[in-house]
Coordinates of N, CA and C in Angstrom, one line a residue:
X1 N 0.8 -1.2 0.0 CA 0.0 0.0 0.0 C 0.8 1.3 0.0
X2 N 1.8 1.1 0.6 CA 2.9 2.4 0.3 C 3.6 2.3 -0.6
X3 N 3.2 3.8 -1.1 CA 3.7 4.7 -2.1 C 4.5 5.8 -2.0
X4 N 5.6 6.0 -2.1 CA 6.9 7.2 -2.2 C 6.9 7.3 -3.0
X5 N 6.7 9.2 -3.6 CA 7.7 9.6 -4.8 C 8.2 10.9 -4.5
X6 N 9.1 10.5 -4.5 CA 10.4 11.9 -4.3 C 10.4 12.7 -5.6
X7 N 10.7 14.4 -5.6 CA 10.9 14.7 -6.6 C 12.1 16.4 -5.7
X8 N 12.0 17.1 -6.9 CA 13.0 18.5 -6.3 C 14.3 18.1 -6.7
X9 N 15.2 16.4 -6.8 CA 16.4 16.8 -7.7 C 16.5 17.5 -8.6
X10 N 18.3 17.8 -9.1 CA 18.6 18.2 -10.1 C 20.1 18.7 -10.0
X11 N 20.7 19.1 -11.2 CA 21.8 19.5 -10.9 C 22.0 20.9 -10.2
X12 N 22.9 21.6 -9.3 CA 23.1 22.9 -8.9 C 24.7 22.8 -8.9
X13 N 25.0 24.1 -8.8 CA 26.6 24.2 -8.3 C 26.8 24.3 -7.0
X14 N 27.8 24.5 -6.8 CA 28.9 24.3 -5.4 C 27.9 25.4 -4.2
X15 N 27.3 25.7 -3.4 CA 26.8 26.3 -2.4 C 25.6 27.0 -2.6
X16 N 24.8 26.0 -4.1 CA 23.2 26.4 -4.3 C 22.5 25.8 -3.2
X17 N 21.3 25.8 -3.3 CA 20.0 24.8 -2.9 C 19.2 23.9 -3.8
X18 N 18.8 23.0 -3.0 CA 17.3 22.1 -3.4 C 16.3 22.5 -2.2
X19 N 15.4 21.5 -2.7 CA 14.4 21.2 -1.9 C 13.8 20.0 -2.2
X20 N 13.9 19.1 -1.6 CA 13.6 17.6 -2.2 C 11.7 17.5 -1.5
X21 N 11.1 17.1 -2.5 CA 9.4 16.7 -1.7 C 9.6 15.2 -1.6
X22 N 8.6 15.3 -0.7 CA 8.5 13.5 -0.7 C 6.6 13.4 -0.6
X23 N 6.1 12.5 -1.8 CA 4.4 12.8 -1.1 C 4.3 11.4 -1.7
X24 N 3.3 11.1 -0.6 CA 2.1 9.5 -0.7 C 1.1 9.9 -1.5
X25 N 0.9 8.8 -1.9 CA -0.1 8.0 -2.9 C -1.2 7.0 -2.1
X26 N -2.5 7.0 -2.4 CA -3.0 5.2 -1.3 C -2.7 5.1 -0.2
X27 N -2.0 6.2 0.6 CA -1.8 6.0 1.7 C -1.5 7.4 2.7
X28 N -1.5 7.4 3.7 CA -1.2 8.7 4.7 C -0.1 8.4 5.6
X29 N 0.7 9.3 6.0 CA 1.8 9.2 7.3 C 1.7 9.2 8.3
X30 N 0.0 9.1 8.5 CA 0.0 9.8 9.9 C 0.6 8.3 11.2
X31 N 1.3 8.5 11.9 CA 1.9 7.9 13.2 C 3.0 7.7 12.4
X32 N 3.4 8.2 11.4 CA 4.9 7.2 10.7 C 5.7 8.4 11.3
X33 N 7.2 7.8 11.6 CA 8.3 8.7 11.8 C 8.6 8.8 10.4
X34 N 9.4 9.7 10.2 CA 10.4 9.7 8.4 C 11.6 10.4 8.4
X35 N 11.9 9.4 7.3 CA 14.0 9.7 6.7 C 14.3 10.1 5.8
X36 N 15.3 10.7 5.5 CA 15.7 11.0 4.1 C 17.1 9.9 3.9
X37 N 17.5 9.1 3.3 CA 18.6 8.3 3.1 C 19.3 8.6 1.7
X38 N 20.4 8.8 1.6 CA 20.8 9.3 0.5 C 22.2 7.8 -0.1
X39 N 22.4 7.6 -1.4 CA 23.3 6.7 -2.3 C 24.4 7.4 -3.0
X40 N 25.5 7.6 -2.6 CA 26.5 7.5 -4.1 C 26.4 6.0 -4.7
X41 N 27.3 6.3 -6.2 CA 27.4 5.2 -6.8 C 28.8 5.1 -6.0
X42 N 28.7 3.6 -6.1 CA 29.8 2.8 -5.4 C 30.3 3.2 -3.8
X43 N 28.9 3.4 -3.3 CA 29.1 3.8 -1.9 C 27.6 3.0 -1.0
X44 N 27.7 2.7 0.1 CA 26.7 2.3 0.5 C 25.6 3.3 1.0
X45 N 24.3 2.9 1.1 CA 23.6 4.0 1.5 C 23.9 4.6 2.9
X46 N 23.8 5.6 3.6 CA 23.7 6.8 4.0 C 22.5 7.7 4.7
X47 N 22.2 7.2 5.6 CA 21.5 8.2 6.7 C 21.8 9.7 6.4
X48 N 20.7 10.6 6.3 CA 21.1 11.6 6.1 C 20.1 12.1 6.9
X49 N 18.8 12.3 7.5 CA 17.8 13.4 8.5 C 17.1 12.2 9.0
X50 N 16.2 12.3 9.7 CA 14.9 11.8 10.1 C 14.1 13.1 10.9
X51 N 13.0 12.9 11.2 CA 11.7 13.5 11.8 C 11.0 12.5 12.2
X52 N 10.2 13.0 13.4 CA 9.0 12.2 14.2 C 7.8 12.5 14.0
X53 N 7.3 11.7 14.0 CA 5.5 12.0 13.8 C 5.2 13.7 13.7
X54 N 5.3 14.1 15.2 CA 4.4 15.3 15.2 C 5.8 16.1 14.7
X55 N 7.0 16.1 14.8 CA 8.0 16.9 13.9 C 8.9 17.6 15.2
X56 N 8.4 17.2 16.7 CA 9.4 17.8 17.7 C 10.6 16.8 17.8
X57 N 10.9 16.4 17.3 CA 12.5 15.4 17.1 C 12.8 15.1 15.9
X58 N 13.6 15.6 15.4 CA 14.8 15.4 14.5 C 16.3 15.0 14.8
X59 N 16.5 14.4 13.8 CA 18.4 14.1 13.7 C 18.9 14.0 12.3
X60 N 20.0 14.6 12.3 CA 20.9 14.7 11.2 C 21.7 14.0 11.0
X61 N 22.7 13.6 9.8 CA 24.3 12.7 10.0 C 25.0 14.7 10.7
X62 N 26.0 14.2 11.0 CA 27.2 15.1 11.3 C 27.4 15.6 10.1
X63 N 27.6 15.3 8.6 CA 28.4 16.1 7.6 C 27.0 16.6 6.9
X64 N 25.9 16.7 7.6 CA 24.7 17.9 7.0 C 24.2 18.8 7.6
X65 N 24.8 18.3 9.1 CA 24.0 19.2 10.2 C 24.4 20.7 9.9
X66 N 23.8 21.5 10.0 CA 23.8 23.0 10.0 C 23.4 23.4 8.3
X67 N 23.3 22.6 7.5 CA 23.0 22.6 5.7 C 21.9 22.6 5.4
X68 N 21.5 21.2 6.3 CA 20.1 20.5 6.0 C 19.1 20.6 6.6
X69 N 17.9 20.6 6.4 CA 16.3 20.5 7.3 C 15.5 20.1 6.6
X70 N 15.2 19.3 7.8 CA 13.9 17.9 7.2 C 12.7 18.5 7.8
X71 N 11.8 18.7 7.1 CA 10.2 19.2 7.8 C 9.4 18.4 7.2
X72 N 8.2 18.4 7.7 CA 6.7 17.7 7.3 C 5.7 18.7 7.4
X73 N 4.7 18.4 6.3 CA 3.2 19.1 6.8 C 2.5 17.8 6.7
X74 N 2.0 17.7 8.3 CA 1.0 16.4 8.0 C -0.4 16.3 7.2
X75 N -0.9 17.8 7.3 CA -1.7 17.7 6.4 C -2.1 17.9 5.1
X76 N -0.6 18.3 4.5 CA -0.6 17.7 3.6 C -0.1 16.2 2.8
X77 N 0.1 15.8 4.1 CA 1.3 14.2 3.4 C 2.3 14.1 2.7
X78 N 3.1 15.4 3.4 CA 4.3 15.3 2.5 C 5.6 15.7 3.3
X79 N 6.4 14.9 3.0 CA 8.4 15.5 3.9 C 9.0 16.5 2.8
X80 N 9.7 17.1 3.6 CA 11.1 17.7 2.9 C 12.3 18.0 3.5
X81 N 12.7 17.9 2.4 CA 14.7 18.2 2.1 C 15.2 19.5 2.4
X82 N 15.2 20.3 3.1 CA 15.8 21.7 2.3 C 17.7 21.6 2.8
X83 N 18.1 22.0 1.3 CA 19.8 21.7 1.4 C 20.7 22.8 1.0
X84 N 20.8 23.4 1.9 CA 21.8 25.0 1.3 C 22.8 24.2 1.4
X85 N 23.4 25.1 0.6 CA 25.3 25.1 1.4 C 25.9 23.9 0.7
X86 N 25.0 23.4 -0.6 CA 25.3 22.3 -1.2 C 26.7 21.8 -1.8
X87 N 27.6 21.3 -1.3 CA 29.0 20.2 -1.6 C 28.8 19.3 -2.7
X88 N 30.0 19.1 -3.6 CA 29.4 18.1 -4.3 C 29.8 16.9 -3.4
X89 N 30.4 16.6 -2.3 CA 30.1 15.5 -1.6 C 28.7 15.3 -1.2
X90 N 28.0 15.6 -1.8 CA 26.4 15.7 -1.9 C 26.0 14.9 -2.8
X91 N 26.4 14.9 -4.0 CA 25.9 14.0 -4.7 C 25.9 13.0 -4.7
X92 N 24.3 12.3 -4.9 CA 23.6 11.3 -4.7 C 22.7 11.4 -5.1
X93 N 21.8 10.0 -4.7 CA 20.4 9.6 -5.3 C 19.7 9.8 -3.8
X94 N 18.7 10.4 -3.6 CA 17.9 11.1 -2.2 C 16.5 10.5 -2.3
X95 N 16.6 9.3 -1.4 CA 15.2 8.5 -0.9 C 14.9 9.3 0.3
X96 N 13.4 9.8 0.3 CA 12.5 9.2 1.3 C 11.9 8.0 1.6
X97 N 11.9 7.6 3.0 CA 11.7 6.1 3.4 C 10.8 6.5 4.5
X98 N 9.6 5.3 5.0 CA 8.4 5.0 6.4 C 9.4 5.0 7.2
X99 N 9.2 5.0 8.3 CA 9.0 4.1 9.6 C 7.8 3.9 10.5
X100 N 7.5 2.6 10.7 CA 6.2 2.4 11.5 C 6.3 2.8 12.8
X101 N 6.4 3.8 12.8 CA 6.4 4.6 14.0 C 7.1 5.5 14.4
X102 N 6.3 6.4 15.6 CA 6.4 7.8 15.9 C 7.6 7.8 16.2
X103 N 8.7 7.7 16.8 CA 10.1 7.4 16.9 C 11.1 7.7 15.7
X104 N 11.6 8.3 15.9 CA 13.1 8.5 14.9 C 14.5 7.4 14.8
X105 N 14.8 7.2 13.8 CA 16.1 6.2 13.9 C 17.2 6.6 13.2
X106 N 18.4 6.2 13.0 CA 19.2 6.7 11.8 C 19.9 5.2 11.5
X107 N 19.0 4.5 11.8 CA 19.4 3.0 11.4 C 18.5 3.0 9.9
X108 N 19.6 2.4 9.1 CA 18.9 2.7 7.9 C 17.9 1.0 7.7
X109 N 18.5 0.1 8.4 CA 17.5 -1.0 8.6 C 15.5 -1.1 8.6
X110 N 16.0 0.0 10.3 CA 14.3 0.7 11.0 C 13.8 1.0 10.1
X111 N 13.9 1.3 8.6 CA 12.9 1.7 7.8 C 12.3 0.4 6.8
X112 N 10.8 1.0 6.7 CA 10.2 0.1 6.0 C 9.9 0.2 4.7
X113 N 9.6 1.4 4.1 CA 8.9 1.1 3.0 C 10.1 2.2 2.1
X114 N 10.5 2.9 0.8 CA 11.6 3.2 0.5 C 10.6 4.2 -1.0
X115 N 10.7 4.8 -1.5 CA 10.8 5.7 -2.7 C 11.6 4.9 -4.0
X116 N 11.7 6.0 -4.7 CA 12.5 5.6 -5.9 C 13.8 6.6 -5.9
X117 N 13.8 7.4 -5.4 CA 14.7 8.2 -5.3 C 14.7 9.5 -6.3
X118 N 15.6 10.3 -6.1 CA 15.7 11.1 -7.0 C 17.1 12.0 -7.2
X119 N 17.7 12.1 -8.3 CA 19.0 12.7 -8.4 C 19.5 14.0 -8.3
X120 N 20.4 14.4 -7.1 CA 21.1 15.4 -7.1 C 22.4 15.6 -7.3
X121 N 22.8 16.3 -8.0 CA 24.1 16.4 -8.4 C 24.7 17.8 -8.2
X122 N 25.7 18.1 -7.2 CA 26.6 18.8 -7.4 C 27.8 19.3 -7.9
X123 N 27.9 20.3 -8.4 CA 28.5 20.8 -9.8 C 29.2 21.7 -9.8
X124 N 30.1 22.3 -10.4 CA 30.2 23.4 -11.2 C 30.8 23.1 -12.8

């Protein structure tokens, strides 16, 4: 029944922004915690934010904290990305993923359901 689709990649240069969306399909968020997990090629995936249900707990990796912010509107059913200060040690493929529950993790296991991702590339 879950449906991810990520969208807001694309290429920028060296200390632009995104904003990555993430919105359900068939289904709602409501009690889910949520992550953003990010891929280089030939790198393993990558914890990058989470949020809790109602949005008073967050966590970051260390090499985004102060760049990145992950927020939700629950009424709309949808996460986001926002990434100033963009590195091309940034580039990657940027999944939103569930978790069944109100709780935050940065275990990339704890999640359940995953997106398709979408590409960002940092550039000049």
């Amino acid at each position: 029944e879950v449906q991810l689709v990520e969208s807001g990649g694309g290429l920028v240069q060296p200390g632009g922004s995104l904003r990555l969306s993430c919105a359900a399909s068939a289904f709602t968020f409501n009690n889910y915690a949520m992550g953003w997990v990010r891929q280089a090629p030939g790198k393993e995936r990558e914890f990058v934010a989470a949020i809790s249900w109602l949005g008073g707990n967050t966590d970051y990796a260390n090499s985004v904290k102060g760049r990145f912010t992950i927020s939700r509107d629950n009424a709309k059913n949808a996460v986001y990305l926002q990434m100033n200060s963009l590195k091309p040690e940034d580039t990657a493929v940027y999944y939103c993923a569930t978790r069944r529950s109100q709780t935050i993790s940065d275990r990339i296991e704890d999640y359940d359901s995953w997106g398709q991702g979408t590409q960002v590339t940092v550039s000049s």
